[in-house]
Structure formats: C-alpha cells, structure tokens
Tab-separated table of C-alpha atoms and ligand atoms in Angstrom:
chain	number	residue	atom	x	y	z
A	1	MET	CA	-3.051	-24.557	-2.626
A	2	GLU	CA	-4.285	-21.735	-0.415
A	3	GLN	CA	-7.198	-19.836	-1.866
A	4	TYR	CA	-10.301	-17.965	-0.810
A	5	ALA	CA	-13.620	-19.700	-1.280
A	6	ILE	CA	-16.492	-17.251	-1.534
A	7	LYS	CA	-20.241	-17.476	-1.854
A	8	GLY	CA	-21.497	-14.127	-3.023
A	9	GLY	CA	-24.754	-12.317	-2.600
A	10	ASN	CA	-24.724	-11.127	1.023
A	11	PRO	CA	-24.729	-7.355	1.579
A	12	LEU	CA	-21.883	-6.424	3.921
A	13	VAL	CA	-23.290	-4.923	7.109
A	14	GLY	CA	-21.624	-3.836	10.336
A	15	GLU	CA	-18.437	-2.243	11.615
A	16	VAL	CA	-14.841	-2.963	10.731
A	17	GLU	CA	-11.662	-1.750	12.409
A	18	ILE	CA	-8.937	-0.481	10.056
A	19	GLY	CA	-5.278	-1.249	10.823
A	20	GLY	CA	-2.111	0.795	10.495
A	21	ALA	CA	-1.051	2.002	7.046
A	22	LYS	CA	1.040	-0.639	5.304
A	23	ASN	CA	2.845	1.855	3.093
A	24	ALA	CA	3.719	4.060	6.075
A	25	ALA	CA	4.949	1.021	8.019
A	26	LEU	CA	7.135	-0.090	5.107
A	27	ALA	CA	9.039	3.196	5.343
A	28	ILE	CA	8.939	3.666	9.116
A	29	LEU	CA	10.461	0.239	9.845
A	30	PRO	CA	13.681	0.828	7.841
A	31	ALA	CA	13.856	4.389	9.247
A	32	ALA	CA	13.784	2.985	12.776
A	33	ILE	CA	17.294	1.608	12.369
A	34	MET	CA	18.633	5.103	11.650
A	35	SER	CA	18.927	5.640	15.412
A	36	ASN	CA	21.143	3.756	17.838
A	37	ASP	CA	18.418	4.098	20.476
A	38	THR	CA	15.377	1.890	20.761
A	39	VAL	CA	12.318	2.883	18.765
A	40	PHE	CA	8.837	1.676	19.762
A	41	ILE	CA	6.317	1.473	16.933
A	42	GLU	CA	2.596	0.913	17.475
A	43	ASN	CA	-0.329	0.272	15.126
A	44	MET	CA	1.877	-1.753	12.815
A	45	PRO	CA	-0.136	-3.914	10.411
A	46	ASP	CA	0.587	-7.640	10.681
A	47	VAL	CA	0.879	-8.366	6.951
A	48	SER	CA	3.473	-10.330	5.037
A	49	ASP	CA	5.193	-7.235	3.566
A	50	THR	CA	5.949	-5.753	7.008
A	51	ASN	CA	7.014	-9.151	8.348
A	52	VAL	CA	9.481	-9.615	5.482
A	53	LEU	CA	10.980	-6.177	6.165
A	54	LEU	CA	11.391	-7.012	9.860
A	55	GLN	CA	13.153	-10.228	8.870
A	56	ALA	CA	15.463	-8.210	6.587
A	57	MET	CA	16.231	-5.811	9.422
A	58	GLU	CA	17.175	-8.692	11.698
A	59	SER	CA	19.393	-10.136	8.980
A	60	VAL	CA	21.621	-7.037	9.080
A	61	GLY	CA	21.844	-7.016	12.861
A	62	ALA	CA	18.889	-4.931	14.074
A	63	VAL	CA	17.283	-6.210	17.262
A	64	VAL	CA	13.557	-6.658	16.742
A	65	GLU	CA	11.337	-7.381	19.719
A	66	ARG	CA	7.656	-8.061	19.111
A	67	VAL	CA	5.772	-6.518	21.986
A	68	ASP	CA	2.400	-7.656	20.726
A	69	ARG	CA	0.806	-8.309	17.345
A	70	HIS	CA	0.834	-4.629	16.383
A	71	SER	CA	3.758	-3.217	18.372
A	72	VAL	CA	7.430	-3.706	17.910
A	73	LYS	CA	10.640	-2.429	19.508
A	74	ILE	CA	13.582	-1.955	17.172
A	75	ASN	CA	17.173	-1.221	18.009
A	76	GLY	CA	19.619	-0.470	15.226
A	77	ALA	CA	22.729	0.141	17.351
A	78	LYS	CA	24.421	-3.056	16.266
A	79	ILE	CA	23.837	-3.094	12.534
A	80	ALA	CA	26.704	-5.249	11.339
A	81	ASP	CA	26.079	-5.189	7.643
A	82	VAL	CA	24.927	-2.580	5.148
A	83	ARG	CA	24.303	-5.132	2.419
A	84	LEU	CA	20.854	-6.583	1.785
A	85	ASP	CA	21.037	-9.068	-1.034
A	86	ALA	CA	18.767	-11.970	-0.112
A	87	ASP	CA	16.478	-13.119	-2.855
A	88	TYR	CA	13.340	-12.182	-0.928
A	89	ILE	CA	14.539	-8.566	-0.584
A	90	SER	CA	14.249	-7.785	-4.285
A	91	LYS	CA	10.641	-9.035	-4.221
A	92	ILE	CA	9.606	-6.432	-1.665
A	93	ARG	CA	9.583	-3.160	-3.484
A	94	ALA	CA	9.829	-1.097	-0.326
A	95	SER	CA	13.259	-2.629	0.356
A	96	TYR	CA	14.507	0.454	-1.529
A	97	TYR	CA	13.946	2.380	1.722
A	98	PHE	CA	17.001	0.640	3.193
A	99	LEU	CA	19.073	2.583	0.659
A	100	GLY	CA	18.158	5.993	2.074
A	101	ALA	CA	18.131	4.797	5.693
A	102	LEU	CA	21.546	3.076	5.575
A	103	LEU	CA	23.131	5.727	3.365
A	104	GLY	CA	21.969	8.438	5.781
A	105	LYS	CA	23.256	6.628	8.859
A	106	TYR	CA	26.365	4.803	7.599
A	107	LYS	CA	27.050	6.702	4.343
A	108	HIS	CA	27.062	3.352	2.580
A	109	ALA	CA	24.310	1.002	1.444
A	110	GLU	CA	24.053	-2.022	-0.813
A	111	VAL	CA	20.555	-3.229	-1.566
A	112	ALA	CA	19.254	-5.631	-4.201
A	113	LEU	CA	17.441	-3.686	-6.910
A	114	PRO	CA	13.678	-4.096	-6.485
A	115	GLY	CA	12.257	-6.107	-9.349
A	116	GLY	CA	9.631	-4.949	-11.814
A	117	CYS	CA	6.095	-5.906	-11.065
A	118	VAL	CA	2.871	-6.738	-12.782
A	119	ILE	CA	1.508	-3.192	-12.614
A	120	GLY	CA	4.286	-1.949	-14.884
A	121	SER	CA	7.915	-0.956	-14.882
A	122	ARG	CA	8.777	0.815	-11.650
A	123	PRO	CA	12.076	2.657	-11.988
A	124	ILE	CA	13.938	4.147	-9.008
A	125	ASP	CA	15.949	6.675	-11.009
A	126	LEU	CA	14.542	9.583	-8.986
A	127	HIS	CA	15.658	8.014	-5.701
A	128	LEU	CA	19.160	7.645	-7.120
A	129	LYS	CA	19.132	11.149	-8.581
A	130	GLY	CA	18.342	12.447	-5.091
A	131	PHE	CA	21.173	10.485	-3.443
A	132	ARG	CA	23.614	11.716	-6.089
A	133	ALA	CA	22.509	15.316	-5.530
A	134	LEU	CA	23.360	14.850	-1.847
A	135	GLY	CA	26.886	13.822	-2.840
A	136	ALA	CA	26.652	10.038	-2.980
A	137	GLU	CA	28.230	7.950	-5.673
A	138	VAL	CA	25.632	5.458	-6.856
A	139	LYS	CA	26.212	2.496	-9.120
A	140	ILE	CA	24.275	-0.593	-10.084
A	141	GLU	CA	26.293	-3.804	-10.267
A	142	HIS	CA	25.151	-7.430	-10.428
A	143	GLY	CA	21.572	-6.504	-9.530
A	144	MET	CA	22.650	-4.457	-6.497
A	145	VAL	CA	22.349	-0.716	-5.942
A	146	ILE	CA	25.530	0.454	-4.234
A	147	ALA	CA	25.501	3.952	-2.759
A	148	HIS	CA	28.449	5.508	-1.000
A	149	ALA	CA	29.326	8.975	0.251
A	150	ASP	CA	32.265	10.331	2.218
A	151	LYS	CA	29.784	12.873	3.432
A	152	LEU	CA	26.255	13.867	2.462
A	153	VAL	CA	25.563	17.547	1.897
A	154	GLY	CA	22.087	19.098	1.575
A	155	ALA	CA	20.943	20.050	-1.930
A	156	HIS	CA	18.046	21.416	-3.958
A	157	ILE	CA	16.279	18.491	-5.647
A	158	TYR	CA	13.456	18.706	-8.149
A	159	LEU	CA	11.513	15.493	-8.746
A	160	ASP	CA	10.486	15.205	-12.406
A	161	THR	CA	7.598	12.930	-11.432
A	162	VAL	CA	5.721	13.002	-8.151
A	163	SER	CA	7.083	9.923	-6.386
A	164	VAL	CA	6.162	8.713	-2.914
A	165	GLY	CA	9.185	6.427	-2.673
A	166	ALA	CA	11.714	8.996	-3.903
A	167	THR	CA	10.351	11.725	-1.614
A	168	ILE	CA	10.639	9.481	1.447
A	169	ASN	CA	13.994	7.962	0.519
A	170	ILE	CA	15.573	11.381	-0.080
A	171	MET	CA	14.117	12.567	3.247
A	172	PHE	CA	15.936	9.682	4.973
A	173	ALA	CA	19.352	10.493	3.541
A	174	ALA	CA	18.863	14.270	3.905
A	175	ALA	CA	17.781	13.950	7.555
A	176	LEU	CA	21.379	13.000	8.425
A	177	ALA	CA	23.164	15.122	5.770
A	178	GLU	CA	25.013	18.352	6.474
A	179	GLY	CA	22.906	21.465	5.878
A	180	LYS	CA	19.635	22.062	4.082
A	181	THR	CA	17.838	20.007	1.473
A	182	VAL	CA	14.805	21.156	-0.464
A	183	ILE	CA	12.689	18.580	-2.327
A	184	GLU	CA	10.459	20.207	-4.917
A	185	ASN	CA	7.467	18.530	-6.549
A	186	ALA	CA	7.394	16.206	-3.541
A	187	ALA	CA	4.639	13.629	-3.001
A	188	LYS	CA	1.945	14.760	-0.549
A	189	GLU	CA	0.461	11.390	0.440
A	190	PRO	CA	-0.618	10.990	4.091
A	191	HIS	CA	2.092	8.416	4.644
A	192	VAL	CA	4.770	10.864	3.454
A	193	VAL	CA	3.571	13.151	6.257
A	194	ASP	CA	3.486	10.225	8.689
A	195	VAL	CA	7.065	9.255	7.906
A	196	ALA	CA	8.219	12.888	8.281
A	197	ASN	CA	6.412	13.082	11.638
A	198	PHE	CA	8.102	9.863	12.707
A	199	LEU	CA	11.557	11.161	11.734
A	200	ASN	CA	10.846	14.440	13.523
A	201	SER	CA	9.866	12.452	16.625
A	202	MET	CA	13.397	10.988	16.427
A	203	GLY	CA	14.935	14.471	16.319
A	204	ALA	CA	14.993	15.150	12.569
A	205	ASN	CA	14.149	18.620	11.265
A	206	ILE	CA	11.687	18.233	8.381
A	207	LYS	CA	9.189	20.909	7.413
A	208	GLY	CA	6.559	21.099	4.704
A	209	ALA	CA	5.673	17.395	4.404
A	210	GLY	CA	2.185	17.254	2.914
A	211	THR	CA	2.940	20.172	0.577
A	212	ASP	CA	4.937	19.929	-2.621
A	213	VAL	CA	8.043	21.508	-1.097
A	214	VAL	CA	9.725	19.598	1.722
A	215	ARG	CA	12.606	21.284	3.570
A	216	ILE	CA	15.008	19.225	5.599
A	217	THR	CA	17.762	20.554	7.808
A	218	GLY	CA	20.190	17.743	8.516
A	219	VAL	CA	20.938	16.757	12.113
A	220	GLU	CA	23.902	14.830	13.477
A	221	LYS	CA	22.005	11.890	14.848
A	222	LEU	CA	18.523	10.596	15.569
A	223	HIS	CA	17.300	9.438	18.957
A	224	GLY	CA	14.727	6.900	20.153
A	225	SER	CA	11.008	7.460	19.824
A	226	GLU	CA	7.549	6.044	20.469
A	227	TYR	CA	5.270	6.351	17.489
A	228	ALA	CA	1.869	5.115	16.312
A	229	ILE	CA	1.371	4.623	12.559
A	230	ILE	CA	-1.629	6.312	10.880
A	231	PRO	CA	-4.626	4.232	9.702
A	232	ASP	CA	-4.484	2.632	6.275
A	233	GLN	CA	-6.486	4.730	3.813
A	234	ILE	CA	-6.391	1.996	1.158
A	235	GLU	CA	-7.653	-0.749	3.463
A	236	ALA	CA	-10.410	1.648	4.556
A	237	GLY	CA	-11.253	2.551	0.960
A	238	THR	CA	-11.411	-1.128	0.010
A	239	PHE	CA	-14.049	-1.828	2.683
A	240	MET	CA	-15.961	1.310	1.637
A	241	PHE	CA	-16.165	0.044	-1.952
A	242	ALA	CA	-16.973	-3.463	-0.698
A	243	ALA	CA	-20.007	-1.936	1.049
A	244	ALA	CA	-20.991	-0.150	-2.172
A	245	ILE	CA	-20.702	-3.151	-4.476
A	246	THR	CA	-22.651	-5.486	-2.145
A	247	LYS	CA	-25.390	-2.862	-1.456
A	248	GLY	CA	-24.376	-2.930	2.162
A	249	ASP	CA	-24.036	-0.640	5.168
A	250	VAL	CA	-20.517	-0.594	6.600
A	251	THR	CA	-18.850	1.688	9.122
A	252	VAL	CA	-15.082	1.727	8.805
A	253	LYS	CA	-13.579	2.668	12.156
A	254	ASN	CA	-10.204	4.028	13.214
A	255	VAL	CA	-9.719	6.120	10.070
A	256	ILE	CA	-8.830	9.735	9.290
A	257	PRO	CA	-11.803	10.806	7.102
A	258	LYS	CA	-9.767	13.635	5.538
A	259	HIS	CA	-7.441	11.029	3.977
A	260	LEU	CA	-10.453	9.356	2.359
A	261	GLU	CA	-11.915	12.446	0.676
A	262	SER	CA	-11.367	11.384	-2.939
A	263	THR	CA	-12.813	7.922	-2.226
A	264	THR	CA	-15.794	9.421	-0.405
A	265	ALA	CA	-16.446	11.915	-3.231
A	266	LYS	CA	-16.586	9.115	-5.820
A	267	LEU	CA	-18.889	6.960	-3.686
A	268	ILE	CA	-21.300	9.891	-3.363
A	269	GLU	CA	-21.212	10.430	-7.147
A	270	MET	CA	-22.001	6.735	-7.496
A	271	GLY	CA	-25.149	7.180	-5.417
A	272	CYS	CA	-23.995	5.970	-1.987
A	273	GLU	CA	-24.662	7.760	1.266
A	274	VAL	CA	-21.480	8.537	3.179
A	275	GLU	CA	-21.551	9.744	6.786
A	276	GLU	CA	-18.349	10.978	8.387
A	277	SER	CA	-17.571	11.296	12.065
A	278	ASP	CA	-14.285	12.049	13.861
A	279	ASP	CA	-12.615	8.726	13.235
A	280	ALA	CA	-15.133	6.686	11.252
A	281	VAL	CA	-16.899	6.707	7.897
A	282	ARG	CA	-20.186	4.917	7.188
A	283	VAL	CA	-21.089	3.902	3.647
A	284	VAL	CA	-24.686	2.952	2.845
A	285	ALA	CA	-25.622	1.658	-0.593
A	286	ASN	CA	-29.188	0.601	-1.180
A	287	LYS	CA	-29.621	0.880	-4.928
A	288	ARG	CA	-27.762	0.099	-8.107
A	289	LEU	CA	-24.616	2.226	-8.423
A	290	CYS	CA	-24.454	5.175	-10.854
A	291	PRO	CA	-21.639	5.385	-13.419
A	292	THR	CA	-18.888	7.988	-13.199
A	293	HIS	CA	-15.464	8.779	-14.610
A	294	VAL	CA	-12.252	8.769	-12.620
A	295	LYS	CA	-8.561	9.348	-13.212
A	296	THR	CA	-5.895	8.227	-10.760
A	297	LEU	CA	-3.581	10.996	-9.565
A	298	PRO	CA	-1.073	11.640	-6.807
A	299	TYR	CA	-2.663	12.648	-3.462
A	300	PRO	CA	-5.072	14.385	-2.944
A	301	GLY	CA	-6.281	12.881	-6.231
A	302	PHE	CA	-7.915	9.479	-6.493
A	303	PRO	CA	-5.278	6.861	-5.478
A	304	THR	CA	-3.963	4.384	-8.018
A	305	ASP	CA	-4.109	1.802	-5.210
A	306	MET	CA	-7.927	2.174	-5.265
A	307	GLN	CA	-8.223	1.912	-9.058
A	308	PRO	CA	-9.108	-1.809	-9.258
A	309	GLN	CA	-11.653	-1.462	-6.444
A	310	ILE	CA	-13.542	1.411	-8.106
A	311	THR	CA	-13.377	-0.305	-11.504
A	312	VAL	CA	-14.885	-3.504	-10.132
A	313	ALA	CA	-17.705	-1.479	-8.545
A	314	LEU	CA	-18.330	0.654	-11.659
A	315	ALA	CA	-18.508	-2.497	-13.774
A	316	MET	CA	-21.801	-3.211	-11.961
A	317	ALA	CA	-23.134	0.362	-12.271
A	318	GLU	CA	-26.044	1.364	-14.483
A	319	GLY	CA	-24.307	2.860	-17.524
A	320	THR	CA	-20.892	3.595	-18.958
A	321	SER	CA	-17.858	4.735	-16.968
A	322	ILE	CA	-14.270	5.521	-17.886
A	323	VAL	CA	-11.387	4.842	-15.502
A	324	THR	CA	-8.032	6.332	-16.488
A	325	GLU	CA	-4.831	5.115	-14.851
A	326	SER	CA	-2.199	7.840	-14.925
A	327	ILE	CA	0.393	6.508	-12.434
A	328	PHE	CA	1.275	2.978	-13.575
A	329	GLU	CA	1.350	1.752	-17.147
A	330	ASN	CA	-0.046	-1.748	-16.776
A	331	ARG	CA	-2.589	-1.776	-14.004
A	332	PHE	CA	-5.625	-3.300	-15.752
A	333	LYS	CA	-4.432	-6.904	-15.927
A	334	TYR	CA	-7.187	-8.074	-13.594
A	335	VAL	CA	-9.812	-7.102	-16.174
A	336	ASP	CA	-9.392	-10.465	-17.920
A	337	GLU	CA	-10.126	-12.231	-14.631
A	338	LEU	CA	-13.167	-10.052	-14.012
A	339	ALA	CA	-14.447	-10.886	-17.482
A	340	LYS	CA	-14.860	-14.491	-16.284
A	341	MET	CA	-17.541	-13.142	-13.968
A	342	GLY	CA	-19.419	-11.407	-16.774
A	343	SER	CA	-18.012	-7.861	-16.715
A	344	LEU	CA	-17.865	-5.773	-19.897
A	345	ILE	CA	-14.669	-3.744	-19.873
A	346	LYS	CA	-12.535	-2.665	-22.786
A	347	VAL	CA	-9.048	-1.397	-22.072
A	348	GLU	CA	-7.665	1.159	-24.511
A	349	GLY	CA	-4.237	2.523	-23.630
A	350	ASN	CA	-4.393	3.675	-20.040
A	351	SER	CA	-8.192	3.840	-19.882
A	352	ALA	CA	-10.828	1.237	-19.159
A	353	ILE	CA	-14.166	1.788	-20.844
A	354	ILE	CA	-16.723	0.087	-18.682
A	355	THR	CA	-20.237	-0.925	-19.602
A	356	GLY	CA	-21.979	-1.733	-16.350
A	357	VAL	CA	-23.625	-5.146	-16.041
A	358	GLU	CA	-26.511	-5.965	-13.736
A	359	ARG	CA	-24.844	-8.936	-12.110
A	360	TYR	CA	-21.624	-10.877	-11.790
A	361	THR	CA	-21.601	-14.661	-11.715
A	362	GLY	CA	-19.166	-16.601	-9.531
A	363	ALA	CA	-15.979	-17.928	-11.167
A	364	ASN	CA	-12.498	-19.197	-10.370
A	365	VAL	CA	-10.204	-16.200	-10.600
A	366	THR	CA	-6.555	-15.459	-9.827
A	367	ALA	CA	-5.192	-12.381	-8.051
A	368	PRO	CA	-2.568	-10.713	-10.265
A	369	ASP	CA	-1.357	-8.308	-7.546
A	370	LEU	CA	-2.300	-6.948	-4.135
A	371	ARG	CA	-5.005	-4.362	-4.846
A	372	ALA	CA	-6.453	-6.126	-7.877
A	373	GLY	CA	-6.640	-9.258	-5.726
A	374	ALA	CA	-8.707	-7.417	-3.119
A	375	ALA	CA	-10.917	-5.989	-5.873
A	376	LEU	CA	-11.565	-9.478	-7.264
A	377	VAL	CA	-12.598	-10.639	-3.780
A	378	MET	CA	-15.070	-7.723	-3.708
A	379	ALA	CA	-16.443	-8.803	-7.081
A	380	CYS	CA	-16.869	-12.383	-5.813
A	381	LEU	CA	-18.737	-11.088	-2.753
A	382	ALA	CA	-21.177	-9.335	-5.067
A	383	ALA	CA	-21.463	-12.228	-7.526
A	384	GLU	CA	-24.192	-14.794	-7.732
A	385	GLY	CA	-22.994	-18.174	-6.551
A	386	PHE	CA	-19.666	-19.642	-5.740
A	387	SER	CA	-16.149	-18.362	-6.552
A	388	THR	CA	-12.548	-19.023	-5.684
A	389	VAL	CA	-9.661	-16.565	-5.666
A	390	GLU	CA	-6.183	-18.007	-6.151
A	391	ASP	CA	-2.732	-16.489	-5.492
A	392	ILE	CA	-3.961	-14.927	-2.269
A	393	LYS	CA	-0.339	-14.423	-1.195
A	394	TYR	CA	-0.584	-11.085	-2.980
A	395	ILE	CA	-3.616	-10.060	-0.930
A	396	GLU	CA	-1.914	-11.161	2.291
A	397	ARG	CA	0.941	-8.768	1.535
A	398	GLY	CA	-1.277	-5.857	2.455
A	399	TYR	CA	-4.544	-6.915	4.123
A	400	GLU	CA	-4.503	-8.228	7.680
A	401	ASP	CA	-7.157	-10.860	8.460
A	402	PHE	CA	-9.026	-10.006	5.269
A	403	PRO	CA	-11.395	-13.019	5.338
A	404	ALA	CA	-12.088	-12.631	9.077
A	405	LYS	CA	-12.902	-8.932	8.733
A	406	LEU	CA	-15.219	-9.664	5.799
A	407	GLN	CA	-16.869	-12.541	7.709
A	408	SER	CA	-17.573	-10.162	10.592
A	409	LEU	CA	-19.566	-8.074	8.089
A	410	GLY	CA	-21.601	-11.106	7.030
A	411	ALA	CA	-19.570	-12.260	4.029
A	412	GLN	CA	-19.359	-15.945	3.243
A	413	ILE	CA	-15.640	-16.355	2.706
A	414	ASP	CA	-13.050	-18.820	3.986
A	415	LYS	CA	-9.379	-19.423	3.360
A	416	VAL	CA	-9.110	-23.041	2.203
A	417	GLU	CA	-6.079	-25.179	1.550
A	418	THR	CA	-7.284	-28.468	0.156
A	419	GLU	CA	-9.991	-29.759	-2.141
A	420	ARG	CA	-11.596	-31.251	0.977
A	421	ASP	CA	-11.735	-27.817	2.687
A	422	LEU	CA	-13.293	-26.427	-0.463
A	423	GLN	CA	-16.015	-29.104	-0.502
A	424	LYS	CA	-16.645	-28.499	3.202
A	425	PHE	CA	-17.080	-24.777	2.538
A	426	LYS	CA	-19.514	-25.513	-0.304
A	427	LEU	CA	-21.567	-27.779	1.951
A	428	LYS	CA	-21.556	-25.164	4.734
A	429	VAL	CA	-22.757	-22.282	2.548
A	430	GLY	CA	-25.170	-24.414	0.518
B	1	UD1	C1	4.111	3.865	-3.624
B	1	UD1	C2	3.260	2.804	-2.960
B	1	UD1	C3	2.302	2.177	-3.964
B	1	UD1	C4	1.494	3.256	-4.668
B	1	UD1	C5	2.390	4.344	-5.249
B	1	UD1	C6	1.620	5.522	-5.827
B	1	UD1	C7	4.726	1.987	-1.235
B	1	UD1	C8	5.592	0.879	-0.750
B	1	UD1	N1	4.143	1.799	-2.415
B	1	UD1	O1	4.888	3.185	-4.617
B	1	UD1	O2	1.450	1.287	-3.251
B	1	UD1	O3	0.767	2.656	-5.720
B	1	UD1	O4	3.271	4.853	-4.225
B	1	UD1	O5	0.824	6.098	-4.843
B	1	UD1	O6	4.537	2.999	-0.570
B	1	UD1	N2	8.744	6.879	-10.807
B	1	UD1	C9	9.809	7.125	-11.640
B	1	UD1	N3	11.067	7.106	-11.103
B	1	UD1	C10	11.286	6.853	-9.782
B	1	UD1	C11	10.203	6.613	-8.942
B	1	UD1	C12	8.914	6.627	-9.486
B	1	UD1	O7	9.643	7.352	-12.817
B	1	UD1	O8	12.455	6.868	-9.357
B	1	UD1	C13	7.363	6.898	-11.358
B	1	UD1	C14	6.686	5.539	-11.270
B	1	UD1	O9	6.990	4.712	-12.366
B	1	UD1	C15	5.233	5.917	-11.236
B	1	UD1	C16	5.243	7.261	-10.475
B	1	UD1	O10	6.585	7.727	-10.536
B	1	UD1	O11	4.757	6.160	-12.527
B	1	UD1	C17	4.820	7.165	-9.041
B	1	UD1	O12	5.546	6.155	-8.384
B	1	UD1	P1	5.891	6.223	-6.827
B	1	UD1	O13	5.046	7.270	-6.164
B	1	UD1	O14	7.361	6.321	-6.676
B	1	UD1	O15	5.432	4.801	-6.339
B	1	UD1	P2	6.130	3.897	-5.283
B	1	UD1	O16	6.800	4.740	-4.231
B	1	UD1	O17	6.911	2.845	-5.951
C-alpha cells in the first residue's frame, strides 16, 4: 500500500515553488467548455483532482490536449452529452461546477450529486437556489441533479451562507443568461476572483468579484482565451506552517503575498519572522512557537483549509491555544491521529482546546482528508523518529509532488509501496 515514510527532526530550509491554485483550476476547467472555441490554460496543478475533472470533460466529448505538465488546451465545441454520472464523478466535490457550466451553455445539465465527506455534510442547496432563481427547474432523482431551463433570465440572488461553490456556480449560469444577475453575500476568495477574471477573458461581463456583491450581465456566447491560474494560497500556507513547525527557514516562491495575509498574521503572532517580497514570502522560525487563538472564516478570514495545519503547529506551542472551526462541522477528525504522536487536544463542539507539548514522537498515522493529511505529514516532519502516513491518495488530490518538494527543503520523506521499500527507507535514514 502506498504511504509516506518520514523521519522527522530536520528543520526545513530553502526555497519552494508553489503551483497553480487547485480550487481555481477545479472551477476553471469546467468553465472552459462553456465556449465552442479553444481555451488555453496555464499554471494548472498536476494533482489527481484536476486530472479526474479532465477525464470527466473528455467523457462528455470535450477535446483535451495536454500541452505540457501544467498547460492544457480544451475545446468544448463537440460536447455530446450533458450527463455526468460515472461513479468517480460523485467523489470529486467540484464536479458540481459542471451543473452551472452545462446549464449556462446548453440550458440542461445532469450531474451525479457530490457525496458527503469526512469534514461534514456539504449541501449544495444554495447552488440549486441560484439556478432556480435564474429560471431553471431543478430536481434530484436517483442520485442525479437534473437542471433544465427553456431560457435563463438574470435575477437578484442572496446567499444565506457565504459559499465559494455557489458563488462560482451561479456566476457560470448567469454569464450566459439574459440580462443582469446580482449575487449578494458572495464569497470573496481569491479563486472566486480568478474564475471571474477567466470568464471575463472569454467575453463574460462580471463585475465586483472579490467584494460581497457580484454583478453579472449575461452575454450570448463566450469565446476562446489564454489564461494562467493564480498560485495556490493553501499549498503556500502549508509550506509556511511546515517551516514554522520544524523551526526552519523557507521561502515560498510564486505566490501573491496579499492572499496569504491571514496566514502571515498568525505566524507572526506565533513568534515567526515573515518577510514578504513581490511574489515570495519567507518564514523563519528559530524558537518554540507561541500559542494563539484562531477562528476559521470566509476570506479574508483565516481559511478553513489551513485549520489542520495551524492546529498541528499550535499543538507544539508553549501554552494553550483555541482553534474554532466555523465553516465545516466535522473538521477535527485528524486529532485522534495526532494524539498517537503525543499531542494534547480536546475537541468541544466546534473548538479544539490545545495544550502545547514540547515534542511529537513518530507514529503510524492515517490521513482522513486532504488538508488534515498534509498537516499530519507536517507533524511527522517535526516528530522525533520514524513515522508513516497512510491513505496518501487524499494528499495527492491537492498537493503536486509533495514529497519531492519537502525533500528539496531537507525533509527525510519518501513515498513507499512495499514493506521492502519501507525497510530500505529506514536503513537509508538510519
Ligand atoms: C470550497 C473549497 C474548499 C473550502 C471551502 C471553504 C473547492 C472545490 N472547495 O468548498 O476547499 O474548504 O470552499 O473555503 O473550491 N453551504 C451550504 N449550502 C450550499 C453550499 C455551502 O449550506 O449550497 C455551506 C457549507 O456547508 C459550508 C459553507 O457553506 O458550511 C461554505 O461552503 P462552501 O464555501 O460552499 O465550500 P465549497 O465550495 O464546497
């Protein structure tokens, strides 16, 4: 079974290049088929989630041409099917973006309902509310969401909860609706802005992305475009916290420092030095981390996708911290795994009360989901001795070349498949 083998204790030192934003790519890829012209996308992360979406696009008739590892040409002129029902589709949550993209372009979409996931129930009622407001009839039958409209007409939509997915999905359908749509209480995440910029580069008319009111004037059709995806703020933040927890000195390159402000602010509170330049951030940690409190919030608040990483770091700080998760209901499952390494964390409701310990000890742990998986790897890198992390398929959904990037910073980590590989790794690292 594939797993990461890790020998902890080395401070991470050096420079690491950050890839394109996974969550932007997961929306931009389905949006690319909204045009009949060819769309060229650069800075696409090569992770399993984006590869599954590309496969899904091909399955409905899109032509996908890999130009190189991070660039792809997509042509959606010959989409033959508006039904995506393969089993693998419901496992990729972002498959919901095909609903807005296909409904906008073809006024009909049938997509397998994305399943729940370990971080809690993840409804898509707001997406559907938005489609209905634009005039679509939406029903759920046999595990499929079926949306149909004779025509889509712009509307005023208020989102009860700030939702990244609903904001983007409604933007897709509204971009090709008749007239004006206003989305109020919209999500402001950098990738919402990136997706709006991408659609605008294809001829859409979207204003206000990045604020809580997004205004879309529908256009008749979208044309081809060349577009580079923004850097991944969560990948960057993960390496920044990896530097902090290992008392290292890491420069994350190819980032937009503004997108990392909440992460940077917390690292400074925790006693790290953070230096920003135009497109890089350097994190230096040379003493034990200080405790702090944090609550996850929609952007520009502290991201829920960084919650496990900060928790794992605070669990080695000198004192007590409280981490409150306000976006997802069940995002502390990894705490039981971390306890195997000696952490002292008590979860009460949606808060984790953390008593910092001086050291972690290596253990065999299992990744429960993508971000928690990455956080457990960070803990293993800081731990004394040898660890393994299982279920790395979750980590590979969102981190490209994670072991190689960590190795380049001096980490002792390898992906191993067999017991023999594991023994070899142990012999190598001593
Ligand atoms: C996206 C990200 C995910 C990130 C999350 C919050 C992608 C593919 N995933 O997920 O990594 O953790 O944003 O930044 O981009 N909600 C509803 N009804 C809905 C939709 C959402 O009640 O129809 C609730 C959710 O349960 C959650 C909150 O709204 O409590 C925010 O969810 P949302 O922003 O929609 O997350 P996703 O788009 O699924």
